[in-house]
Amino acid sequence: MKMNSKPIIVCPDCGKEIEVLKACGASNFFCNHCNELKSSQRVKAANPIVFPAQPEK
């Protein structure tokens, strides 16, 4: 049996797992430990395996 688990996204400040909030086509990142929203740019930079770099056009 193959288990598909979603990748864990961590906070760029504290390193704890963060929540992904999706609404109206946008994704926001919230850290329950820091109790604040995190910049998607910083979250993506801190999680390069989950968000591979896109080539610039």
C-alpha positions in Angstrom: 0.0 0.0 0.0 1.4 3.4 -1.0 0.8 6.3 1.3 0.7 9.8 -0.3 1.5 12.4 2.4 1.5 16.1 1.7 4.8 17.8 2.1 5.3 19.7 5.4 5.8 23.5 4.9 7.8 25.1 7.7 7.8 28.7 9.0 10.9 30.7 7.9 11.2 32.2 11.4 10.6 29.4 13.9 10.8 26.3 11.7 7.5 24.9 12.9 4.8 23.6 10.5 2.5 26.3 9.1 -1.0 26.2 7.8 -1.9 26.9 4.1 -5.1 29.0 3.9 -6.6 28.9 0.4 -9.4 31.3 -0.5 -10.5 33.1 -3.7 -7.7 31.6 -5.7 -5.0 32.9 -3.3 -2.8 30.9 -0.9 -1.8 32.4 2.5 0.6 31.0 5.0 -0.2 31.2 8.8 2.1 30.1 11.6 0.2 29.1 14.7 3.5 29.2 16.8 4.4 32.8 15.8 0.6 33.7 15.5 1.0 35.7 12.3 0.7 35.5 8.5 4.0 34.8 6.7 5.1 36.2 3.3 4.6 33.7 0.6 7.9 34.7 -0.9 9.8 34.0 2.4 7.9 30.7 2.9 8.8 29.6 -0.6 12.5 30.6 -0.1 12.6 28.6 3.2 11.1 25.5 1.6 12.9 24.9 -1.7 12.0 21.2 -1.9 8.3 21.9 -1.8 8.5 25.0 -4.1 11.3 24.5 -6.7 12.7 27.7 -8.2 10.9 28.8 -11.4 13.1 30.0 -14.3 12.8 33.7 -14.9 11.3 34.8 -18.3 
